[in-house]
Amino acid sequence: MTTTTTDVDLDITGMTCASCATRVERKLNKLPGVAATVNFATEKARVHAESAVPVEELIAAVEQAGYGASVPAPPVDTPDEKTTPQDAELVSLRQRLIVSAILAVPVAVLSMIPALQFTYWQWLTLTLAAPVVVWGAWPFHRAAAINARHGAATMDTLISLGVLAAFGWSLYALFFGGAGMPGMRMSVTFVGTPQSGGHEVYLEVAALVTVFILLGRYLETRAKRQSGEALRALLELGAKDAVILRTGVEQRVPVAQLVPGDIVVVRPGEKIPADGVVTEGVSAVDESMLTGESVPVEVAPGSKVVGATVNTGGRLLVELTRVGADTELARMARLVEEAQTGKAQVQRLADRVSAIFVPIVIALAIVAFTVWLLVGASPEVAFTAAVTTLIIACPCALGLATPTALLVGTGRGAQLGILIRGPQVLEQTRRIDTVVLDKTGTITAGTMTVTGIHPAPGTDEAELIRFAAALEHGSEHPIGRAITAAADGPTDAVESFAAEAGQGVQGIVDGRLVAAGRASWITTQWALPIPAELAATIAADEAAGATVTVVAWDGQVRGAISVADTIKPTSREAVARLRELGLTPILLTGDNPGAARAIANQAGIEDVRAGVTPQGKLDTIRDLQAAGRVVAMVGDGVNDAAALAAADLGIAMGTGTDAAITAADLTIVSGDLMLVPDAIRLARRTLGTIKGNLFWAFAYNVAAIPVAMLALLNPILAAAAMAFSSVFVVTNSLRLRRFRPLPTPTRAGAPATREPAPVQA
């Protein structure tokens, strides 16, 4: 049955270099309405079509290019996952490398040390080199033949031509020239024009080139596996099974069988199998593997919990709300994989170069061979120049420069609770000069907290909060909950409770009629005057953005309690670090100017824009962009979604709404503002690594090819340089795994790192 789709991922097999990925991409993009991106490092293609396209048609297009394609299989939990196709490829490369090296070393020693060259030594080297050239280099010959059948040339074409040319020349010299005669002697020069006289063999070139290329391919493949480890570790974080409660009976089932609405039992030390809500039990949950925060979060009935987090305390019953591909863990993995599959603008230049590079190199090798013969050089010199030119060219380094750095950077970010949506994000972080910060939930905690208790003369502070908390107990209003939370110990019972919407509440507590509400309500409805000193305090707190509740009993105002959204402990330091990165912070909020200015002063922000509607936030972003600013927006609410989407770089707090997260380019899972400068640092460092890789790859080829054409290098050195240029690019990218967030100052002033617990599969 044919299936159609508008978005699909494909696993691509048979790619051996960047030009392979470019060929597959071009073939897919020739299909009507199809836009495809092929990533050599991840060996995946992401296809988007304007209208439904049969998957079979996409796979057929890839196969026409000479490669294999398949739809990724769903993950299957098996007891032993050690034998995978990727591991099989590594095992095959390792076997070929070891056997080829054992055979090639005697060939090299005999060829390079004349004192060891006994009678007919050259025939022994032929016997040893032949399996290396035929079997050891078989993956390159096979790939070159497949590409030739489809009218294309890749990196494997260069390697195969170079090895076969060296081996073929040696066979000619041995059977038809003088190289097969007894007593033949030969020496090797690594640098400088090779000897021009006599019939020499190039068996050591054919053998050692194969070994060096196999070594480079093996190290490159292994490093590519390592660069994707963070994503694989993220995918493996989830629980493999769960204890489900059905009709009062507990039974253990695989997580694949869970459905929303199931009640699962999570004991101390176990992973929560999927997203849900706690229905019974009190505990602490370690969310470090998702958020990077090392402090466990307290949960109780009604608390939301996320799959893959660890229950560290008591027994919990959790009602599942999202399972499988809908969970937070699966969403995070999709975001990371999408980021790794895309291409940055700098990579597209490398792809264009790789696509035309191989034909140019073959042409240059022919030119070098022809010119050396025309100027009167020996065939040996001309042959050396041609073979060295073929072997030393390295478009692989160009193709690996971006995807490997992107793999490692985004994977490391996921471990730290930083989700980078795509490679274009990296380029935006370099350009931004202004960061616009939402107030509620971003700079502030987003929850109301008592910030001041002001008893009137003759009233005890503890008594004031006790009566107010008793009256507000059970209130769903954020102000009421904040006052109740500030009480120390259990609250008194309240009788004859009554509430007036938007004004205040009243009731009898401990035999006394107590009223609590707005100052205007107390003075008009209850006709109670507020002492002058207390009135001044109330006015000052309200000017600073606090909401003040006046409390009265026994016909007298007894005091006031101020409640406000407080700044997060790390926000001021986070703003300072954003400034250190060269960014200008702006506070943007729909709150009143007094509250906004008070929070801005605490956070160290000078530019404040208050009383702004969601449309106003969008307009502010566009105005800043029109003024020439490159703007990053940090927010967490639905009202921030439009501004996040319009900003050059949108950063969402993971504790916020799905709308904000969907609209953003970067997501901070924990909601800690301190991770925003860390995220920008990581993105900039990843981009810097990409540019360093590309510089090395371009510079290597620009410098190496002319030297090779002048016959100044032995092909053996050319092979070593070619192989290790790719290895250098990959290992340089792997340095990003050592990225660390800056230490966070604790309230006591001592630094404390936010490095998460090690990710375990």
PDB file of N, CA, C and O in Angstrom, residues 262-264 274-280 300-306 317-322:
ATOM      1  N   ASP A 262      -4.191   6.090  32.607  1.00  0.00           N
ATOM      2  CA  ASP A 262      -3.704   5.012  33.461  1.00  0.00           C
ATOM      3  C   ASP A 262      -3.157   5.574  34.772  1.00  0.00           C
ATOM      4  O   ASP A 262      -2.571   6.667  34.797  1.00  0.00           O
ATOM      5  N   ILE A 263      -3.310   4.822  35.845  1.00  0.00           N
ATOM      6  CA  ILE A 263      -2.718   5.171  37.135  1.00  0.00           C
ATOM      7  C   ILE A 263      -1.499   4.272  37.333  1.00  0.00           C
ATOM      8  O   ILE A 263      -1.604   3.047  37.302  1.00  0.00           O
ATOM      9  N   VAL A 264      -0.323   4.889  37.509  1.00  0.00           N
ATOM     10  CA  VAL A 264       0.895   4.110  37.700  1.00  0.00           C
ATOM     11  C   VAL A 264       1.445   4.343  39.101  1.00  0.00           C
ATOM     12  O   VAL A 264       1.258   5.411  39.690  1.00  0.00           O
ATOM     13  N   ALA A 274       5.899   8.321  32.325  1.00  0.00           N
ATOM     14  CA  ALA A 274       5.378   9.251  31.324  1.00  0.00           C
ATOM     15  C   ALA A 274       4.865  10.497  32.047  1.00  0.00           C
ATOM     16  O   ALA A 274       4.856  10.563  33.282  1.00  0.00           O
ATOM     17  N   ASP A 275       4.446  11.507  31.290  1.00  0.00           N
ATOM     18  CA  ASP A 275       3.951  12.744  31.890  1.00  0.00           C
ATOM     19  C   ASP A 275       2.602  12.502  32.560  1.00  0.00           C
ATOM     20  O   ASP A 275       1.762  11.747  32.036  1.00  0.00           O
ATOM     21  N   GLY A 276       2.386  13.158  33.696  1.00  0.00           N
ATOM     22  CA  GLY A 276       1.110  12.976  34.380  1.00  0.00           C
ATOM     23  C   GLY A 276       0.941  13.902  35.558  1.00  0.00           C
ATOM     24  O   GLY A 276       1.697  14.872  35.731  1.00  0.00           O
ATOM     25  N   VAL A 277      -0.072  13.609  36.371  1.00  0.00           N
ATOM     26  CA  VAL A 277      -0.410  14.411  37.550  1.00  0.00           C
ATOM     27  C   VAL A 277      -0.435  13.485  38.764  1.00  0.00           C
ATOM     28  O   VAL A 277      -1.011  12.385  38.707  1.00  0.00           O
ATOM     29  N   VAL A 278       0.187  13.926  39.857  1.00  0.00           N
ATOM     30  CA  VAL A 278       0.206  13.127  41.085  1.00  0.00           C
ATOM     31  C   VAL A 278      -1.203  13.104  41.681  1.00  0.00           C
ATOM     32  O   VAL A 278      -1.837  14.149  41.864  1.00  0.00           O
ATOM     33  N   THR A 279      -1.706  11.917  41.969  1.00  0.00           N
ATOM     34  CA  THR A 279      -3.034  11.786  42.591  1.00  0.00           C
ATOM     35  C   THR A 279      -2.945  11.388  44.057  1.00  0.00           C
ATOM     36  O   THR A 279      -3.885  11.599  44.818  1.00  0.00           O
ATOM     37  N   GLU A 280      -1.795  10.797  44.432  1.00  0.00           N
ATOM     38  CA  GLU A 280      -1.644  10.378  45.824  1.00  0.00           C
ATOM     39  C   GLU A 280      -0.165  10.306  46.166  1.00  0.00           C
ATOM     40  O   GLU A 280       0.652   9.840  45.367  1.00  0.00           O
ATOM     41  N   ALA A 300       3.216  16.948  45.287  1.00  0.00           N
ATOM     42  CA  ALA A 300       2.103  16.508  46.129  1.00  0.00           C
ATOM     43  C   ALA A 300       0.909  16.290  45.214  1.00  0.00           C
ATOM     44  O   ALA A 300       0.991  16.552  44.004  1.00  0.00           O
ATOM     45  N   PRO A 301      -0.218  15.772  45.729  1.00  0.00           N
ATOM     46  CA  PRO A 301      -1.396  15.607  44.878  1.00  0.00           C
ATOM     47  C   PRO A 301      -1.734  16.887  44.112  1.00  0.00           C
ATOM     48  O   PRO A 301      -1.795  17.978  44.691  1.00  0.00           O
ATOM     49  N   GLY A 302      -1.912  16.756  42.794  1.00  0.00           N
ATOM     50  CA  GLY A 302      -2.177  17.905  41.934  1.00  0.00           C
ATOM     51  C   GLY A 302      -0.950  18.399  41.194  1.00  0.00           C
ATOM     52  O   GLY A 302      -1.063  19.156  40.226  1.00  0.00           O
ATOM     53  N   SER A 303       0.276  17.981  41.621  1.00  0.00           N
ATOM     54  CA  SER A 303       1.505  18.429  40.964  1.00  0.00           C
ATOM     55  C   SER A 303       1.701  17.696  39.638  1.00  0.00           C
ATOM     56  O   SER A 303       1.444  16.496  39.531  1.00  0.00           O
ATOM     57  N   LYS A 304       2.173  18.433  38.647  1.00  0.00           N
ATOM     58  CA  LYS A 304       2.498  17.816  37.361  1.00  0.00           C
ATOM     59  C   LYS A 304       3.900  17.222  37.429  1.00  0.00           C
ATOM     60  O   LYS A 304       4.807  17.814  38.014  1.00  0.00           O
ATOM     61  N   VAL A 305       4.067  16.047  36.849  1.00  0.00           N
ATOM     62  CA  VAL A 305       5.379  15.409  36.793  1.00  0.00           C
ATOM     63  C   VAL A 305       5.677  15.015  35.357  1.00  0.00           C
ATOM     64  O   VAL A 305       4.773  14.839  34.541  1.00  0.00           O
ATOM     65  N   VAL A 306       6.964  14.888  35.062  1.00  0.00           N
ATOM     66  CA  VAL A 306       7.414  14.636  33.695  1.00  0.00           C
ATOM     67  C   VAL A 306       8.063  13.268  33.621  1.00  0.00           C
ATOM     68  O   VAL A 306       8.817  12.865  34.518  1.00  0.00           O
ATOM     69  N   LEU A 317       1.313   7.860  43.369  1.00  0.00           N
ATOM     70  CA  LEU A 317       0.388   7.402  42.343  1.00  0.00           C
ATOM     71  C   LEU A 317       0.239   8.537  41.335  1.00  0.00           C
ATOM     72  O   LEU A 317      -0.044   9.674  41.714  1.00  0.00           O
ATOM     73  N   VAL A 318       0.454   8.227  40.072  1.00  0.00           N
ATOM     74  CA  VAL A 318       0.448   9.252  39.031  1.00  0.00           C
ATOM     75  C   VAL A 318      -0.569   8.871  37.963  1.00  0.00           C
ATOM     76  O   VAL A 318      -0.539   7.745  37.430  1.00  0.00           O
ATOM     77  N   GLU A 319      -1.475   9.801  37.646  1.00  0.00           N
ATOM     78  CA  GLU A 319      -2.401   9.606  36.532  1.00  0.00           C
ATOM     79  C   GLU A 319      -1.750  10.162  35.277  1.00  0.00           C
ATOM     80  O   GLU A 319      -1.405  11.353  35.207  1.00  0.00           O
ATOM     81  N   LEU A 320      -1.566   9.316  34.275  1.00  0.00           N
ATOM     82  CA  LEU A 320      -0.848   9.718  33.066  1.00  0.00           C
ATOM     83  C   LEU A 320      -1.717  10.611  32.185  1.00  0.00           C
ATOM     84  O   LEU A 320      -2.905  10.345  31.985  1.00  0.00           O
ATOM     85  N   THR A 321      -1.088  11.666  31.654  1.00  0.00           N
ATOM     86  CA  THR A 321      -1.785  12.575  30.746  1.00  0.00           C
ATOM     87  C   THR A 321      -1.209  12.517  29.332  1.00  0.00           C
ATOM     88  O   THR A 321      -1.923  12.725  28.367  1.00  0.00           O
ATOM     89  N   ARG A 322       0.093  12.246  29.226  1.00  0.00           N
ATOM     90  CA  ARG A 322       0.724  12.163  27.903  1.00  0.00           C
ATOM     91  C   ARG A 322       1.701  10.987  27.899  1.00  0.00           C
ATOM     92  O   ARG A 322       2.517  10.849  28.812  1.00  0.00           O
TER      93      ARG A 322
END
